[in-house]
Amino acid sequence: MSVDPSSLRLVTYPDPVLRKRAAEIPAVTDEVRGVATRMIEIMYAEEGIGLAAPQVGVPWRMFVVDVPAKEAGEGEAAGSPPTSTGGPRVYINPVLVEPAGGMEPFEEGCLSLPEIRGDVNRPPVITIEALDAEGRRVRETAGGLLARCWQHEMDHLDGVLIIDRMTQMSRLRVRSKLRDLERSR
Ligand code: ZN
């Protein structure tokens, strides 16, 4: 698949590309970097903190994240894992390492599901292994909003959306908005 980055646009539910399992990226080429750069532009234009390649119609295992410290909240304890990125980051062929411990609820939204927000339970701390935009292997651990964001974007690479993971209460609350999105196609 050859991709022209300038042609990429945000894709919204129920576009079928959002339900596909994305494919591994065989090599971190200039084409891959071009798509990542365009994804970062779109993420900023849409005022999001993360964006996965399927959300711009590209079925590749890659996402971009920029969680500002002020969004992640103050009062990070010394020695605890970071909750923000301090700039845009690219994760290619990411893998999440299963954490120990329980799940926490937090309200999530998604650029591909306009006006839909709901509580999703996820582990509060997580470790990621991936390649960066230079093709270097990285391994990082995060908490708070950054850990949340990694897991949300990772789901997109497997065709999973927040509407699949929301609590029963949230699912009921967004039901009519979701139907509107399905009808608007
Ligand atoms: Zn999303």
mmCIF file of C-alpha atoms and ligand atoms in Angstrom:
data_model
loop_
_atom_site.group_PDB
_atom_site.id
_atom_site.type_symbol
_atom_site.label_atom_id
_atom_site.label_comp_id
_atom_site.label_asym_id
_atom_site.label_seq_id
_atom_site.Cartn_x
_atom_site.Cartn_y
_atom_site.Cartn_z
ATOM 1 C CA MET A 1 0.000 0.000 0.000
ATOM 2 C CA SER A 2 1.450 3.352 -1.060
ATOM 3 C CA VAL A 3 0.120 6.282 0.932
ATOM 4 C CA ASP A 4 0.068 9.976 0.068
ATOM 5 C CA PRO A 5 0.145 11.624 3.526
ATOM 6 C CA SER A 6 -1.500 14.831 2.286
ATOM 7 C CA SER A 7 -4.597 12.841 1.294
ATOM 8 C CA LEU A 8 -5.158 11.523 4.830
ATOM 9 C CA ARG A 9 -8.196 12.684 6.802
ATOM 10 C CA LEU A 10 -9.783 11.739 10.118
ATOM 11 C CA VAL A 11 -12.090 8.723 9.727
ATOM 12 C CA THR A 12 -15.163 8.414 11.957
ATOM 13 C CA TYR A 13 -17.422 5.592 13.117
ATOM 14 C CA PRO A 14 -18.852 3.426 11.553
ATOM 15 C CA ASP A 15 -16.167 3.374 8.834
ATOM 16 C CA PRO A 16 -15.132 -0.312 8.494
ATOM 17 C CA VAL A 17 -11.383 0.490 8.645
ATOM 18 C CA LEU A 18 -11.887 1.196 12.374
ATOM 19 C CA ARG A 19 -12.922 -2.453 12.885
ATOM 20 C CA LYS A 20 -10.001 -4.095 11.054
ATOM 21 C CA ARG A 21 -6.935 -5.562 12.756
ATOM 22 C CA ALA A 22 -4.053 -3.378 11.536
ATOM 23 C CA ALA A 23 -0.935 -4.975 10.009
ATOM 24 C CA GLU A 24 2.632 -4.916 11.345
ATOM 25 C CA ILE A 25 4.881 -2.334 9.671
ATOM 26 C CA PRO A 26 7.738 -4.299 8.056
ATOM 27 C CA ALA A 27 10.264 -1.413 8.028
ATOM 28 C CA VAL A 28 10.352 2.166 9.335
ATOM 29 C CA THR A 29 10.714 3.997 6.012
ATOM 30 C CA ASP A 30 10.313 7.635 4.934
ATOM 31 C CA GLU A 31 6.772 6.720 3.864
ATOM 32 C CA VAL A 32 5.973 5.542 7.417
ATOM 33 C CA ARG A 33 7.516 8.724 8.861
ATOM 34 C CA GLY A 34 5.468 10.827 6.397
ATOM 35 C CA VAL A 35 2.247 9.189 7.573
ATOM 36 C CA ALA A 36 3.263 9.711 11.227
ATOM 37 C CA THR A 37 3.962 13.414 10.622
ATOM 38 C CA ARG A 38 0.571 13.865 8.972
ATOM 39 C CA MET A 39 -1.110 11.981 11.842
ATOM 40 C CA ILE A 40 0.479 14.372 14.354
ATOM 41 C CA GLU A 41 -0.853 17.341 12.311
ATOM 42 C CA ILE A 42 -4.365 15.870 12.282
ATOM 43 C CA MET A 43 -4.186 15.050 16.020
ATOM 44 C CA TYR A 44 -3.326 18.695 16.808
ATOM 45 C CA ALA A 45 -5.941 20.077 14.385
ATOM 46 C CA GLU A 46 -8.615 17.930 16.065
ATOM 47 C CA GLU A 47 -7.301 18.792 19.565
ATOM 48 C CA GLY A 48 -6.726 15.155 20.485
ATOM 49 C CA ILE A 49 -3.980 13.639 22.644
ATOM 50 C CA GLY A 50 -3.592 10.468 20.585
ATOM 51 C CA LEU A 51 -4.356 9.135 17.107
ATOM 52 C CA ALA A 52 -3.974 5.651 15.615
ATOM 53 C CA ALA A 53 -3.238 4.974 11.925
ATOM 54 C CA PRO A 54 -6.631 3.282 11.270
ATOM 55 C CA GLN A 55 -8.247 6.580 12.329
ATOM 56 C CA VAL A 56 -6.794 8.174 9.180
ATOM 57 C CA GLY A 57 -7.734 5.153 7.056
ATOM 58 C CA VAL A 58 -4.303 3.462 7.148
ATOM 59 C CA PRO A 59 -4.443 -0.127 8.506
ATOM 60 C CA TRP A 60 -0.925 -0.076 10.030
ATOM 61 C CA ARG A 61 0.199 -0.798 13.600
ATOM 62 C CA MET A 62 1.258 2.724 14.505
ATOM 63 C CA PHE A 63 -0.057 5.506 16.713
ATOM 64 C CA VAL A 64 0.973 9.002 17.766
ATOM 65 C CA VAL A 65 0.513 10.573 21.191
ATOM 66 C CA ASP A 66 1.072 13.976 22.768
ATOM 67 C CA VAL A 67 -0.178 14.183 26.349
ATOM 68 C CA PRO A 68 0.682 17.638 27.748
ATOM 69 C CA ALA A 69 1.608 17.822 31.445
ATOM 70 C CA LYS A 70 -1.260 20.224 32.153
ATOM 71 C CA GLU A 71 -3.805 17.758 30.703
ATOM 72 C CA ALA A 72 -2.339 14.904 32.714
ATOM 73 C CA GLY A 73 -2.785 16.935 35.906
ATOM 74 C CA GLU A 74 -0.407 18.288 38.533
ATOM 75 C CA GLY A 75 0.927 16.544 41.573
ATOM 76 C CA GLU A 76 2.901 13.712 40.015
ATOM 77 C CA ALA A 77 4.646 11.930 42.873
ATOM 78 C CA ALA A 78 8.415 11.625 42.691
ATOM 79 C CA GLY A 79 9.484 8.196 41.486
ATOM 80 C CA SER A 80 6.095 7.346 39.985
ATOM 81 C CA PRO A 81 5.866 6.641 36.224
ATOM 82 C CA PRO A 82 5.334 9.620 33.873
ATOM 83 C CA THR A 83 1.769 10.579 32.914
ATOM 84 C CA SER A 84 2.614 12.943 30.019
ATOM 85 C CA THR A 85 4.966 12.962 27.009
ATOM 86 C CA GLY A 86 6.375 16.494 26.791
ATOM 87 C CA GLY A 87 5.917 16.503 22.997
ATOM 88 C CA PRO A 88 4.719 14.351 20.108
ATOM 89 C CA ARG A 89 5.706 10.678 20.148
ATOM 90 C CA VAL A 90 5.410 7.938 17.528
ATOM 91 C CA TYR A 91 4.923 4.241 18.451
ATOM 92 C CA ILE A 92 5.354 1.626 15.706
ATOM 93 C CA ASN A 93 4.379 -2.079 16.094
ATOM 94 C CA PRO A 94 3.651 -1.464 19.797
ATOM 95 C CA VAL A 95 3.133 -4.235 22.338
ATOM 96 C CA LEU A 96 1.707 -3.674 25.828
ATOM 97 C CA VAL A 97 3.199 -5.631 28.682
ATOM 98 C CA GLU A 98 0.530 -6.969 31.040
ATOM 99 C CA PRO A 99 0.583 -5.097 34.321
ATOM 100 C CA ALA A 100 0.031 -6.484 37.766
ATOM 101 C CA GLY A 101 -2.855 -5.094 39.763
ATOM 102 C CA GLY A 102 -6.409 -3.984 39.190
ATOM 103 C CA MET A 103 -8.434 -1.797 36.880
ATOM 104 C CA GLU A 104 -9.586 1.809 37.279
ATOM 105 C CA PRO A 105 -12.512 3.573 35.599
ATOM 106 C CA PHE A 106 -11.923 6.848 33.713
ATOM 107 C CA GLU A 107 -14.023 8.807 31.223
ATOM 108 C CA GLU A 108 -12.695 8.501 27.663
ATOM 109 C CA GLY A 109 -13.600 10.112 24.364
ATOM 110 C CA CYS A 110 -12.424 9.323 20.828
ATOM 111 C CA LEU A 111 -11.877 11.555 17.773
ATOM 112 C CA SER A 112 -13.547 8.859 15.640
ATOM 113 C CA LEU A 113 -16.659 8.848 17.871
ATOM 114 C CA PRO A 114 -17.712 12.520 17.992
ATOM 115 C CA GLU A 115 -19.686 13.545 21.098
ATOM 116 C CA ILE A 116 -19.435 10.097 22.668
ATOM 117 C CA ARG A 117 -17.786 9.796 26.083
ATOM 118 C CA GLY A 118 -17.968 7.084 28.679
ATOM 119 C CA ASP A 119 -16.255 5.302 31.553
ATOM 120 C CA VAL A 120 -13.751 2.608 30.591
ATOM 121 C CA ASN A 121 -11.943 0.321 33.070
ATOM 122 C CA ARG A 122 -8.238 -0.157 32.411
ATOM 123 C CA PRO A 123 -5.048 -0.892 34.379
ATOM 124 C CA PRO A 124 -3.658 2.407 35.736
ATOM 125 C CA VAL A 125 0.010 1.629 34.937
ATOM 126 C CA ILE A 126 1.314 -0.077 31.800
ATOM 127 C CA THR A 127 4.571 -0.817 29.969
ATOM 128 C CA ILE A 128 4.925 -0.424 26.210
ATOM 129 C CA GLU A 129 7.509 -1.822 23.802
ATOM 130 C CA ALA A 130 7.640 -0.348 20.304
ATOM 131 C CA LEU A 131 9.827 1.187 17.602
ATOM 132 C CA ASP A 132 10.140 4.958 17.420
ATOM 133 C CA ALA A 133 10.159 7.031 14.204
ATOM 134 C CA GLU A 134 13.887 6.288 13.788
ATOM 135 C CA GLY A 135 13.262 2.551 14.027
ATOM 136 C CA ARG A 136 14.876 2.328 17.473
ATOM 137 C CA ARG A 137 13.407 -0.081 20.024
ATOM 138 C CA VAL A 138 11.908 1.668 23.055
ATOM 139 C CA ARG A 139 10.492 0.313 26.311
ATOM 140 C CA GLU A 140 8.649 2.729 28.612
ATOM 141 C CA THR A 141 6.325 2.579 31.609
ATOM 142 C CA ALA A 142 3.578 5.166 32.210
ATOM 143 C CA GLY A 143 0.694 5.908 34.530
ATOM 144 C CA GLY A 144 -2.266 8.285 34.523
ATOM 145 C CA LEU A 145 -3.461 9.828 31.268
ATOM 146 C CA LEU A 146 -0.485 8.569 29.233
ATOM 147 C CA ALA A 147 -1.079 4.934 30.258
ATOM 148 C CA ARG A 148 -4.748 5.434 29.425
ATOM 149 C CA CYS A 149 -3.906 6.922 26.029
ATOM 150 C CA TRP A 150 -1.499 4.094 25.049
ATOM 151 C CA GLN A 151 -4.161 1.488 25.833
ATOM 152 C CA HIS A 152 -6.890 3.406 23.970
ATOM 153 C CA GLU A 153 -4.704 3.782 20.850
ATOM 154 C CA MET A 154 -3.511 0.172 21.077
ATOM 155 C CA ASP A 155 -7.158 -0.945 20.968
ATOM 156 C CA HIS A 156 -7.600 0.908 17.664
ATOM 157 C CA LEU A 157 -4.887 -1.309 16.118
ATOM 158 C CA ASP A 158 -7.043 -4.353 16.964
ATOM 159 C CA GLY A 159 -10.301 -2.829 15.726
ATOM 160 C CA VAL A 160 -11.555 -2.214 19.269
ATOM 161 C CA LEU A 161 -13.392 1.018 20.188
ATOM 162 C CA ILE A 162 -14.366 2.557 23.543
ATOM 163 C CA ILE A 163 -18.005 1.617 22.882
ATOM 164 C CA ASP A 164 -16.902 -2.036 23.221
ATOM 165 C CA ARG A 165 -15.236 -1.437 26.591
ATOM 166 C CA MET A 166 -17.553 1.074 28.266
ATOM 167 C CA THR A 167 -19.346 0.263 31.488
ATOM 168 C CA GLN A 168 -22.978 -0.785 31.139
ATOM 169 C CA MET A 169 -24.155 2.613 32.443
ATOM 170 C CA SER A 170 -22.087 4.566 29.909
ATOM 171 C CA ARG A 171 -23.181 2.276 27.087
ATOM 172 C CA LEU A 172 -26.826 3.000 27.850
ATOM 173 C CA ARG A 173 -26.138 6.731 28.025
ATOM 174 C CA VAL A 174 -24.486 6.928 24.555
ATOM 175 C CA ARG A 175 -26.892 4.543 22.802
ATOM 176 C CA SER A 176 -28.922 7.169 20.937
ATOM 177 C CA LYS A 177 -25.857 9.230 19.920
ATOM 178 C CA LEU A 178 -24.270 6.072 18.556
ATOM 179 C CA ARG A 179 -27.386 5.325 16.531
ATOM 180 C CA ASP A 180 -27.247 8.866 15.111
ATOM 181 C CA LEU A 181 -23.667 8.259 13.957
ATOM 182 C CA GLU A 182 -24.672 4.966 12.346
ATOM 183 C CA ARG A 183 -27.549 6.657 10.517
ATOM 184 C CA SER A 184 -25.449 9.623 9.329
ATOM 185 C CA ARG A 185 -23.550 7.427 6.885
HETATM 186 ZN ZN ZN B 1 -9.899 6.676 19.728
#
